[in-house]
Short mmCIF file of C-alpha atoms in Angstrom, two decimals:
data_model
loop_
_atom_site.label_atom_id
_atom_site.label_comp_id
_atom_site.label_asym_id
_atom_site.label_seq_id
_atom_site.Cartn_x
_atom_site.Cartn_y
_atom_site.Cartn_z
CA UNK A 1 0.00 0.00 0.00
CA UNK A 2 1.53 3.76 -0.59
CA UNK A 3 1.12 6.51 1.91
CA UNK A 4 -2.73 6.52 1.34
CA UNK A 5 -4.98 3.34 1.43
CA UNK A 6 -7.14 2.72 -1.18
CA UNK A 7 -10.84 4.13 -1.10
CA UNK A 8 -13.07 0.69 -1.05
CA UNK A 9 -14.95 -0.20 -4.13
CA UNK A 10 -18.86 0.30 -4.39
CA UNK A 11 -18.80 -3.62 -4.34
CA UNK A 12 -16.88 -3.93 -0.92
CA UNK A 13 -19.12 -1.14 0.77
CA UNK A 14 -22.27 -2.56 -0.27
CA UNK A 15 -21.12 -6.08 1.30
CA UNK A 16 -20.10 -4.17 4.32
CA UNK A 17 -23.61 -2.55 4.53
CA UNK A 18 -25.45 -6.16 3.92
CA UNK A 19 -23.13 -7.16 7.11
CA UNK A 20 -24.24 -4.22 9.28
CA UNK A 21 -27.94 -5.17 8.68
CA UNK A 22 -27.57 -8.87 9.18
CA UNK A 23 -28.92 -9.96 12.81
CA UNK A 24 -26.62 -9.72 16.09
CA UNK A 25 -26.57 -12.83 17.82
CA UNK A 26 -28.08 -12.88 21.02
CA UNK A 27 -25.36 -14.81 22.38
CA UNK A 28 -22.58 -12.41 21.36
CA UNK A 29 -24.81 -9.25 23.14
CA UNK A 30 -24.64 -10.78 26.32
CA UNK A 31 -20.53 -11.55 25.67
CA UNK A 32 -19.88 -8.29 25.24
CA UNK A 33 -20.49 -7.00 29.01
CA UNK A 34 -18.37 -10.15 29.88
CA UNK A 35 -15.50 -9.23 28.18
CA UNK A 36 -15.53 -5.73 29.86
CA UNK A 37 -15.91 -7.21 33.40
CA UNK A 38 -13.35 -9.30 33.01
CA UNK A 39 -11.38 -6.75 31.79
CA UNK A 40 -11.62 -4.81 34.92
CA UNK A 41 -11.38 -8.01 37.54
CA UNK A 42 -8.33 -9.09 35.79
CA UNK A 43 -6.85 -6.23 37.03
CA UNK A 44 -7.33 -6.75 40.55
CA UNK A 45 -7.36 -10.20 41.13
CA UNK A 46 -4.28 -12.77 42.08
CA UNK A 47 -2.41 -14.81 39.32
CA UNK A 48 -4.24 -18.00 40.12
CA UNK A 49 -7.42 -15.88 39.39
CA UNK A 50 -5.91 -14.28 35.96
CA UNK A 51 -5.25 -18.31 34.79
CA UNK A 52 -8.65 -19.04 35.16
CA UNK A 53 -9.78 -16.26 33.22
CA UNK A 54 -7.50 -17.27 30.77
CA UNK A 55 -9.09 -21.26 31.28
CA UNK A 56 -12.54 -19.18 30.81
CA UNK A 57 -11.50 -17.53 27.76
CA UNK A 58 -9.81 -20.30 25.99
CA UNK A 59 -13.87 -22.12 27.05
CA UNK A 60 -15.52 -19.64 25.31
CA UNK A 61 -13.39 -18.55 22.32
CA UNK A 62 -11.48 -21.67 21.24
CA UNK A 63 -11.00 -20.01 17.44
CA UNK A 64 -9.82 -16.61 19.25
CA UNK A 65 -6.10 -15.83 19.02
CA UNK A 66 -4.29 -14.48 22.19
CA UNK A 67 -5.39 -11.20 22.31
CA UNK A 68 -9.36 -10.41 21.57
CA UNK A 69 -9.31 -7.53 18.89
CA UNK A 70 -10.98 -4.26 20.10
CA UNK A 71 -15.05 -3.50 18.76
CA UNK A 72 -14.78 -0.74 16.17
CA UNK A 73 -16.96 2.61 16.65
CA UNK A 74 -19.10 0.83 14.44
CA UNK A 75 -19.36 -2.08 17.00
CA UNK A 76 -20.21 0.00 20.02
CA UNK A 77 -22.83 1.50 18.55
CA UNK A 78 -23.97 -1.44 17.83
CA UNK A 79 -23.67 -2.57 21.08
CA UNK A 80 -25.47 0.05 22.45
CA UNK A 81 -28.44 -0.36 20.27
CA UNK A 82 -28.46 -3.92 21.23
CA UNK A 83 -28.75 -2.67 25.16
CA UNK A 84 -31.95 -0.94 24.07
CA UNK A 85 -33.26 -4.63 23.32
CA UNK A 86 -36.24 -7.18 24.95
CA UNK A 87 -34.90 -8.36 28.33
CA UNK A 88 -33.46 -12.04 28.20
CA UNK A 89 -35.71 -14.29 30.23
CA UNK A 90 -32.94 -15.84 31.76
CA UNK A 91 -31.18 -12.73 32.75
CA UNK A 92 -34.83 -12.16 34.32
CA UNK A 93 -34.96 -15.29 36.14
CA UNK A 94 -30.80 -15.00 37.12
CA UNK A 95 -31.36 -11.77 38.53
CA UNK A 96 -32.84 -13.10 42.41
CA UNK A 97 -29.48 -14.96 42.43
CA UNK A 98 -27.31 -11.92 41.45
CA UNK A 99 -29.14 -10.09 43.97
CA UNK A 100 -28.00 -12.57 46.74
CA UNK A 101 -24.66 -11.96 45.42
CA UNK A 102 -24.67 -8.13 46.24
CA UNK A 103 -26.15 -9.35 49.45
CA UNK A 104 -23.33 -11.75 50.12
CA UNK A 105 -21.19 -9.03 49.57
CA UNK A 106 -22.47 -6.66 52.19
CA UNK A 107 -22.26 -9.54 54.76
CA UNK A 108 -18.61 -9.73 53.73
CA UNK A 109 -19.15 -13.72 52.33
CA UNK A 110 -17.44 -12.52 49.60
CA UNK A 111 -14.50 -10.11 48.66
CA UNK A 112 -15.45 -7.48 46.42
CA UNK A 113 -13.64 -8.59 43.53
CA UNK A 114 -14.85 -12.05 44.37
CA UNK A 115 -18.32 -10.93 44.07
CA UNK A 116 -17.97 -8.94 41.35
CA UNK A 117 -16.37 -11.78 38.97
CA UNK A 118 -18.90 -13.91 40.09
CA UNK A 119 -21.70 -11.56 38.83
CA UNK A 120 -20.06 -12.01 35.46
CA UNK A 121 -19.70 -14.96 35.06
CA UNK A 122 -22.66 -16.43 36.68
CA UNK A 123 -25.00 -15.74 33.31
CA UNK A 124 -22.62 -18.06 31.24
CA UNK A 125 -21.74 -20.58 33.51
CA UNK A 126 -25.66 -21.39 34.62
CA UNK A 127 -26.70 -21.06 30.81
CA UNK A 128 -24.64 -23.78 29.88
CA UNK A 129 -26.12 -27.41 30.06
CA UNK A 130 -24.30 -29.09 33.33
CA UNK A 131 -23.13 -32.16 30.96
CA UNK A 132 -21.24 -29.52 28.37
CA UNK A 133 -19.55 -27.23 31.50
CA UNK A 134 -16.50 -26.49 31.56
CA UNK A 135 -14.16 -27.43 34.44
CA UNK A 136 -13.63 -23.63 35.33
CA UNK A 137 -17.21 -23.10 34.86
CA UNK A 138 -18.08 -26.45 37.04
CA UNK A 139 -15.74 -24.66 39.87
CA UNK A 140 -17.54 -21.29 39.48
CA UNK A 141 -21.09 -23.16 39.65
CA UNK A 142 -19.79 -24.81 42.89
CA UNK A 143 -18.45 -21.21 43.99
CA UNK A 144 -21.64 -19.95 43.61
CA UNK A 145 -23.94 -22.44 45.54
CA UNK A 146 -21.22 -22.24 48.34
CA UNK A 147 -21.90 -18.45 48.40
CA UNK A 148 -25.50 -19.04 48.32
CA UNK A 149 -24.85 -21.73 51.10
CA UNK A 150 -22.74 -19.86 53.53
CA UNK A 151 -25.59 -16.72 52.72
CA UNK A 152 -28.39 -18.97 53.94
CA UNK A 153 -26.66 -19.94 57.15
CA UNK A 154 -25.80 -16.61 58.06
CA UNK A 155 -29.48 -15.25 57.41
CA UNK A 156 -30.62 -18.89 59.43
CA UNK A 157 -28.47 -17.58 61.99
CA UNK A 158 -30.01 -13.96 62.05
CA UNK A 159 -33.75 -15.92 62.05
CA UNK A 160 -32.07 -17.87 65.16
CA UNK A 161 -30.95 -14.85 66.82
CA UNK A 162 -33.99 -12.86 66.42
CA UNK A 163 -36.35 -15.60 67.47
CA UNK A 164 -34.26 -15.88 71.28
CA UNK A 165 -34.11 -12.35 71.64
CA UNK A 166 -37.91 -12.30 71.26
CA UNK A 167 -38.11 -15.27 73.38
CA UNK A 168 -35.67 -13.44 75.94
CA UNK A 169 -37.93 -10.21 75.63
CA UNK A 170 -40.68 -12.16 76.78
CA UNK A 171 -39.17 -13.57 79.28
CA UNK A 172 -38.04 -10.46 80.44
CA UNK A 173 -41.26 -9.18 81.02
CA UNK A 174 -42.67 -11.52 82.38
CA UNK A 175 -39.89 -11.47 84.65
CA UNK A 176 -40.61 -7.67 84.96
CA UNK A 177 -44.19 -7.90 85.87
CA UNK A 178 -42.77 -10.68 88.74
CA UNK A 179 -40.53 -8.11 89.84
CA UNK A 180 -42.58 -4.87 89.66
CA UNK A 181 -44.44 -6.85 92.02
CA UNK A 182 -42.35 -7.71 94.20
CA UNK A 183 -40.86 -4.39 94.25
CA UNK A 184 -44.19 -2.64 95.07
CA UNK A 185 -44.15 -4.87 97.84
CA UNK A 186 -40.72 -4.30 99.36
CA UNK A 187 -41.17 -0.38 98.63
CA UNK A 188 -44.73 -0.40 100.81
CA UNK A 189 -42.41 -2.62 103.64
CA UNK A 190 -39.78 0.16 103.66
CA UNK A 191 -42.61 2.92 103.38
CA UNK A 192 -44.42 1.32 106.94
CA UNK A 193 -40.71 0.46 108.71
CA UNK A 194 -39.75 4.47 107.89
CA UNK A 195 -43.19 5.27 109.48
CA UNK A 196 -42.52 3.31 112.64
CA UNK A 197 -39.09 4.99 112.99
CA UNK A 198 -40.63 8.38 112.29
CA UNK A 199 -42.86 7.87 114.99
CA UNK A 200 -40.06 6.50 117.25
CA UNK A 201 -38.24 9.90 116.26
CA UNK A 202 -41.17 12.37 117.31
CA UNK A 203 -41.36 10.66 120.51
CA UNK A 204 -38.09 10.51 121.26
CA UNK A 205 -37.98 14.24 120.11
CA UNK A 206 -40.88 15.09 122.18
CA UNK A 207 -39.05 13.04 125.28
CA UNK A 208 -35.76 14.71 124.98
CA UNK A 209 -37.40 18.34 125.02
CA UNK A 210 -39.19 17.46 128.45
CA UNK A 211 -35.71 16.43 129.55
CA UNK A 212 -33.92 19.84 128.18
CA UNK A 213 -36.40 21.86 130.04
CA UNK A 214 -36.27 19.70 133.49
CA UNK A 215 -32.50 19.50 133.32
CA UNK A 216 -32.71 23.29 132.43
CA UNK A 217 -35.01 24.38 135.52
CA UNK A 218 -32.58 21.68 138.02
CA UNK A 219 -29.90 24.25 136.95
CA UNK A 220 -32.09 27.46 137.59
CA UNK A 221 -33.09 26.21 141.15
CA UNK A 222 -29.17 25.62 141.71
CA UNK A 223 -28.27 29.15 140.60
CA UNK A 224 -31.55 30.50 142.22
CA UNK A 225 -30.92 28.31 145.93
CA UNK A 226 -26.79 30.17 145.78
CA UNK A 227 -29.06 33.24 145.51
CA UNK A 228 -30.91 32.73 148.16
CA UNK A 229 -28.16 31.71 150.35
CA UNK A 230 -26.40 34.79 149.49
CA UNK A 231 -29.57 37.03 150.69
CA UNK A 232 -29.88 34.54 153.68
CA UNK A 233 -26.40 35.84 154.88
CA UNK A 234 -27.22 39.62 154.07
CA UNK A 235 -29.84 39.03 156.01
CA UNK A 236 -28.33 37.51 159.01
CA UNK A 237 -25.63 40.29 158.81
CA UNK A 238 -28.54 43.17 159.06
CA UNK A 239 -29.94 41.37 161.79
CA UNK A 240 -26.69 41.03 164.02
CA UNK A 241 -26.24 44.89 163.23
CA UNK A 242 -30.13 45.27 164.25
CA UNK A 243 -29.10 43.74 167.61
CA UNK A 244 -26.68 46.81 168.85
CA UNK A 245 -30.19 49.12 167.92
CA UNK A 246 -32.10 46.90 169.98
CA UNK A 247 -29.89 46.47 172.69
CA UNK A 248 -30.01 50.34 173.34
CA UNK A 249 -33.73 50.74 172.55
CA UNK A 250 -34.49 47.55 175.19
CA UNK A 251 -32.04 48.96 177.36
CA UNK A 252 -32.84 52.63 177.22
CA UNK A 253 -29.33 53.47 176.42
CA UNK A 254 -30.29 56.55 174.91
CA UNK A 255 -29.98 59.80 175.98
CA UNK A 256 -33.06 62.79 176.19
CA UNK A 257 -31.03 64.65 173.87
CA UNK A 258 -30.85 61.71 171.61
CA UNK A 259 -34.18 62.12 171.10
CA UNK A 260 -34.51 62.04 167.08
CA UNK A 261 -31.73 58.77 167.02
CA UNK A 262 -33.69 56.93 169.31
CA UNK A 263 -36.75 57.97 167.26
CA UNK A 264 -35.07 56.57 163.92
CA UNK A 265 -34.51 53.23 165.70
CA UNK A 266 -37.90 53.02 166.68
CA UNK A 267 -38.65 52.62 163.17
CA UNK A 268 -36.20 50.55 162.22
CA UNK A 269 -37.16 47.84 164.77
CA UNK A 270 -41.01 48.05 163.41
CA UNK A 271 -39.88 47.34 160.41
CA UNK A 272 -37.56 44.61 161.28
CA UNK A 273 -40.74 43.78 163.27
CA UNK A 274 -43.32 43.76 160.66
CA UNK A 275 -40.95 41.88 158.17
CA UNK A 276 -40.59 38.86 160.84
CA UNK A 277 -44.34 38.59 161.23
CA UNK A 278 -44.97 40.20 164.69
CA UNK A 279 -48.55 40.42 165.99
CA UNK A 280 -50.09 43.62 164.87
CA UNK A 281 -51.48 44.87 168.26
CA UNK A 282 -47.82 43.87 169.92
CA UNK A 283 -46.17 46.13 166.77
CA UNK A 284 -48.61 49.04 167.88
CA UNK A 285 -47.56 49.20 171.23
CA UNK A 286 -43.88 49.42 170.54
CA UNK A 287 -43.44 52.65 169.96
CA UNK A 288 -44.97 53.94 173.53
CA UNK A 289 -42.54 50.86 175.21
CA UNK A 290 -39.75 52.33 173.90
CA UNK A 291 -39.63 55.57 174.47
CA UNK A 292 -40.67 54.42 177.88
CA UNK A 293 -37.62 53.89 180.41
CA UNK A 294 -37.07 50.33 181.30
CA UNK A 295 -37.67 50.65 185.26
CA UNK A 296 -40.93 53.10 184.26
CA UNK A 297 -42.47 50.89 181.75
CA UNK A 298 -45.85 49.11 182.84
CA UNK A 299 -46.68 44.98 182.58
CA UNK A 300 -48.20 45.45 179.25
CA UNK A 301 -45.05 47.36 177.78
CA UNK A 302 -43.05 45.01 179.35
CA UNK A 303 -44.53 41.72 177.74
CA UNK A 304 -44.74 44.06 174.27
CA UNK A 305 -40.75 43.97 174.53
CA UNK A 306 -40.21 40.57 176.03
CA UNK A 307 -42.26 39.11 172.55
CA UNK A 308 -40.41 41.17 170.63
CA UNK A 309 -37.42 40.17 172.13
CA UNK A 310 -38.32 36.29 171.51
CA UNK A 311 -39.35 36.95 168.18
CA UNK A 312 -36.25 38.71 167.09
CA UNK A 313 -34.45 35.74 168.93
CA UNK A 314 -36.72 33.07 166.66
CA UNK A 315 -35.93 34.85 163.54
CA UNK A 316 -32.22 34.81 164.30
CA UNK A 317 -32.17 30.70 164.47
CA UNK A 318 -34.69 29.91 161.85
CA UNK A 319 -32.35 32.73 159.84
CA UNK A 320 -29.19 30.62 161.01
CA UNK A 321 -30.78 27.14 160.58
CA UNK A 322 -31.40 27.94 157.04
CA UNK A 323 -28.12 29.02 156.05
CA UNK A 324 -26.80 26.19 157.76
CA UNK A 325 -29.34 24.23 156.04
CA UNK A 326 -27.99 26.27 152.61
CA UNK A 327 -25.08 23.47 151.82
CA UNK A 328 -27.62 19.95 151.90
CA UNK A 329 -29.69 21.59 149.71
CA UNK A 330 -26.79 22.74 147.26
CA UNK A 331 -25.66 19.11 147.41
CA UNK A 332 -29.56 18.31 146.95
CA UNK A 333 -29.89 20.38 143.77
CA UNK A 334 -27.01 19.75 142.45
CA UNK A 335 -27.57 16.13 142.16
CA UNK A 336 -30.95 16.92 141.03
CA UNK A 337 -29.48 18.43 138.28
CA UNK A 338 -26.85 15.74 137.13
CA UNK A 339 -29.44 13.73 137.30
CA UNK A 340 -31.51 15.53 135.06
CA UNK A 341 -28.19 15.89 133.21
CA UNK A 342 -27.53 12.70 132.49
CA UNK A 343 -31.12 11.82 131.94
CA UNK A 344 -31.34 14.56 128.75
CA UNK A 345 -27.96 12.81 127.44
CA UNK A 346 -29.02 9.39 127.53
CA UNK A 347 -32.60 10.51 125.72
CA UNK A 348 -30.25 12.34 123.14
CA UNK A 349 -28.30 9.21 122.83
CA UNK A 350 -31.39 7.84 121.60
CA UNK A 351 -32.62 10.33 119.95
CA UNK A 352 -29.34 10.02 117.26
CA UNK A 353 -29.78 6.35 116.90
CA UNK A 354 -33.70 7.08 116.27
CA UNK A 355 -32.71 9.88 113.72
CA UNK A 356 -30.05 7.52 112.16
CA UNK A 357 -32.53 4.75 112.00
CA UNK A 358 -35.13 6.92 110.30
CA UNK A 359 -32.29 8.29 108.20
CA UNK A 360 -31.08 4.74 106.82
CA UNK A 361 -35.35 3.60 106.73
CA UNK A 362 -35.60 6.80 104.39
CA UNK A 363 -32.92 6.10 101.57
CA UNK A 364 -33.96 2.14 101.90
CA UNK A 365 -37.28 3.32 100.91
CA UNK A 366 -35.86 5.72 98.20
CA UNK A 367 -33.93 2.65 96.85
CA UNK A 368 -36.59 0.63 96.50
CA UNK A 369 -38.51 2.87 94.75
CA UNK A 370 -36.26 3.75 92.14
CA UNK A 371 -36.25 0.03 91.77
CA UNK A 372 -39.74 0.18 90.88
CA UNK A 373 -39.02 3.18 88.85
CA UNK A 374 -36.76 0.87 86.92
CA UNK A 375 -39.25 -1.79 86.42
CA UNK A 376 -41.71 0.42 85.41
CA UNK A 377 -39.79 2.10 82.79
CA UNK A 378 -38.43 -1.18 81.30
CA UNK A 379 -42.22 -2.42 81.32
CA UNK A 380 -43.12 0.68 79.70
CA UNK A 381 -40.46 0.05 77.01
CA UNK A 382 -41.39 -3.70 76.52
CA UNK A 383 -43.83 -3.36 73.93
CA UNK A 384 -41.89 -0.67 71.65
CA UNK A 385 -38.57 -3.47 72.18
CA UNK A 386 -40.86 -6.23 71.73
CA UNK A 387 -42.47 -4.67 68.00
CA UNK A 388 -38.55 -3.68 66.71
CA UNK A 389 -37.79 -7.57 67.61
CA UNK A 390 -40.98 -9.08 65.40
CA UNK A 391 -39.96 -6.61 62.84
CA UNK A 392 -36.50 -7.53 62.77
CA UNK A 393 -37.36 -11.17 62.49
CA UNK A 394 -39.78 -10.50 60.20
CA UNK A 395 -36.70 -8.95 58.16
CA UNK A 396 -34.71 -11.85 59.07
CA UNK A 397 -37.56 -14.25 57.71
CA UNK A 398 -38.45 -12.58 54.69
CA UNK A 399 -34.45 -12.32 53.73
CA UNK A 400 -33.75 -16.37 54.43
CA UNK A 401 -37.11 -17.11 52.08
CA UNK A 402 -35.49 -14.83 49.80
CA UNK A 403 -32.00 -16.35 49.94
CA UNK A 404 -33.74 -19.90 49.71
CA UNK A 405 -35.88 -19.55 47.00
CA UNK A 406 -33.00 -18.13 44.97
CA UNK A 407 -31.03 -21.34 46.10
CA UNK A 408 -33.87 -23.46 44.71
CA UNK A 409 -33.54 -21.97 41.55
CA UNK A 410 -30.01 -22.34 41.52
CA UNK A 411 -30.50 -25.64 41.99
CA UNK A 412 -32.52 -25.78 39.11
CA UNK A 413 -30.04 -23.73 36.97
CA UNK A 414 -27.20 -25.81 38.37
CA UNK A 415 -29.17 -29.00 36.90
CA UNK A 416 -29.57 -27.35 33.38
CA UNK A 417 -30.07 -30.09 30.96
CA UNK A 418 -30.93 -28.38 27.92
CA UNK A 419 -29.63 -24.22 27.12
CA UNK A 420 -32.16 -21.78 27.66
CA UNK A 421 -33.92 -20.50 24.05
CA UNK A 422 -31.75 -17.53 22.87
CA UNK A 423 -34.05 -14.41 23.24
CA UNK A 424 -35.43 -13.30 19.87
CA UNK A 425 -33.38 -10.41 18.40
CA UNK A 426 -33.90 -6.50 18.46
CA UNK A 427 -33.76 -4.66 15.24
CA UNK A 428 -30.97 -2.61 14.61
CA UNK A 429 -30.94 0.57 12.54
CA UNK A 430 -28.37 1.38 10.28
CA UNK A 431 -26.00 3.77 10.37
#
């Protein structure tokens, strides 16, 4: 040939243009996606994997050379017009299987690759009668029902699962409902024991205030009995300075110019008098005794002085007998109020361990409610758990049918006696 090729002769083109319109052969339009999946598995797969393409190849194309020439523009049109044509029954029947193998895939069964090369070559392999397989396509046949196999007994696995955990969620409430029960019960226990220590509390409360105040007024009559000892011995001291008036006013040691100090003692001793409890009528006549000299008073003002004398003599010893008397009764009321002392600790003693008791009978009861609580919420949330469960082994059901019908009709494909009809033909426009 010279630098240019030849321009074909009207003869040659009009053969080429009877080829173009001859029929495509169903057979080669479903080869064609092969060859491009291959293609691309080829190039990620092992060695051993690349031989058995080559096995594959050598199956399919025995007349081919090594290398597969490239379609022509021509060709790919072609082959996309031939896309646009009727669906191929058995690619319609094949697809439930290939839709296991995606499946397969997901549950990580199968590699990617794997799966993917199975995909392709699945159409060929099952179309072929079993007796006419080839070896490779016997081993990808077995592949296949092993992935179909192992699929099954995963998804029988799933059914299993979600079967016991339905069984389990029953269980569990039914178990509930036994222990919301019994939790009621052990919460209305605790509720009645904190009620009995509450009550314990207030009365111990209620006891160790009645203690507080008597231990409280055993003190006040201590300090208020050293009071009264102290004004006992004021007392006593006025009255031995009262005797040196009384003296002179018995005696009539005072003189007539003395007049207004023997006057002022006069009244002094009635009031000494009156405080003592001296008979009104003898108090009366004082005054006129008094002023009276001893050896010129009469019998009457005599006897008037003579009482008062043993009056003021009475007062002195009751006055000295009760000081005297002062120290028993300190030791009295001072045991009184240990006493009452020791009482008041021992009811606070009690009064902690009530409050403690009470204490610990409170969070016991605040335990075993939010046990309850717990029940209640997980019998609450039964029914909800209990619906995603049926659903998911409704899922799981419904996916194992799935996965076993398409291994029954793999079964049937496997058993292939006779090819499948080749689907009828599309028409293809010319260029």
């Amino acid at each position: 040939m010279g630098k240019r090729a030849a321009q074909p002769s009207e003869k040659a083109q009009a053969k080429v243009a009877k080829v173009e319109a001859a029929p495509v052969d169903p057979f080669m339009q479903e080869l064609a996606p092969l060859l491009t999946q291959l293609q691309r598995a080829q190039a990620g797969l092992a060695s051993h994997v690349s031989s058995a393409s080559d096995s594959f190849s050598r199956c399919f194309f025995p007349t081919m050379g090594k290398r597969a020439a490239q379609p022509s523009e021509k060709a790919q049109a072609k082959v996309a017009k031939v896309e646009a044509a009727p669906v191929d029954p058995f690619m319609q029947e094949l697809a439930p299987l290939l839709t296991q193998l995606q499946r397969a895939e997901a549950a990580e069964i199968l590699g990617a690759s794997a799966a993917e090369m199975l995909r392709a070559v699945a159409p060929f392999c099952l179309k072929t009668p079993q007796a006419e397989r080839h070896p490779y396509q016997a081993q990808m046949v077995d592949s296949l029902e092993s992935t179909l196999q192992k699929l099954q007994a995963a998804e029988e696995a799933a059914v299993a699962g979600a079967e016991n955990g339905l069984t389990e969620a029953k269980q569990e409430q039914e178990t509930c409902a036994t222990q919301l029960e019994a939790a009621a019960a052990k919460a209305e226990a605790r509720k009645q024991e904190l009620e009995t220590k509450e009550s314990v509390r207030s009365e111990m409360e209620a006891e160790a205030a009645t203690a507080v105040q008597k231990a409280r007024e055993a003190q006040e009559q201590e300090q208020q009995l050293g009071k009264q000892k102290a004004a006992a011995l004021e007392e006593k001291d006025s009255a031995l300075k009262f005797a040196t008036t009384w003296d002179a006013l018995k005696n009539g040691t005072f003189a007539g110019k003395e007049w207004r100090e023997r006057n002022k003692a006069i009244d002094e001793t009635l009031k000494v008098m009156g405080g003592i409890g001296l008979d009104a009528s003898l108090k009366a006549s004082l005054p006129t005794a008094l002023r009276t000299k001893p050896a010129e008073r009469q019998r009457f003002s005599l006897k008037a002085v003579e009482f008062c004398e043993v009056a003021l003599e009475s007062h002195r010893g009751k006055l000295e007998e009760k000081i005297n008397g002062f120290d028993e009764e300190a030791a009295v009321r001072a045991k009184t109020r240990e006493q009452a002392q020791e009482v008041l600790a021992g009811v606070e003693e009690r009064l902690a361990g009530a409050k403690a008791e009470a204490a610990s009978s409170q969070e016991a009861l605040e335990v075993s409610l939010a046990e309850k609580a717990a029940v209640e919420q997980a019998m609450k949330a039964a029914p909800a758990r209990e619906a995603a469960l049926q659903s998911n082994l409704a899922e799981a059901r419904e996916a194992l049918a799935r996965t076993q019908g398409a291994l029954a009709e793999f079964q049937g494909l496997k058993a292939l006696s006779v090819a499948p009809a080749p689907a009828e033909a599309g028409s293809v426009a010319a260029e």
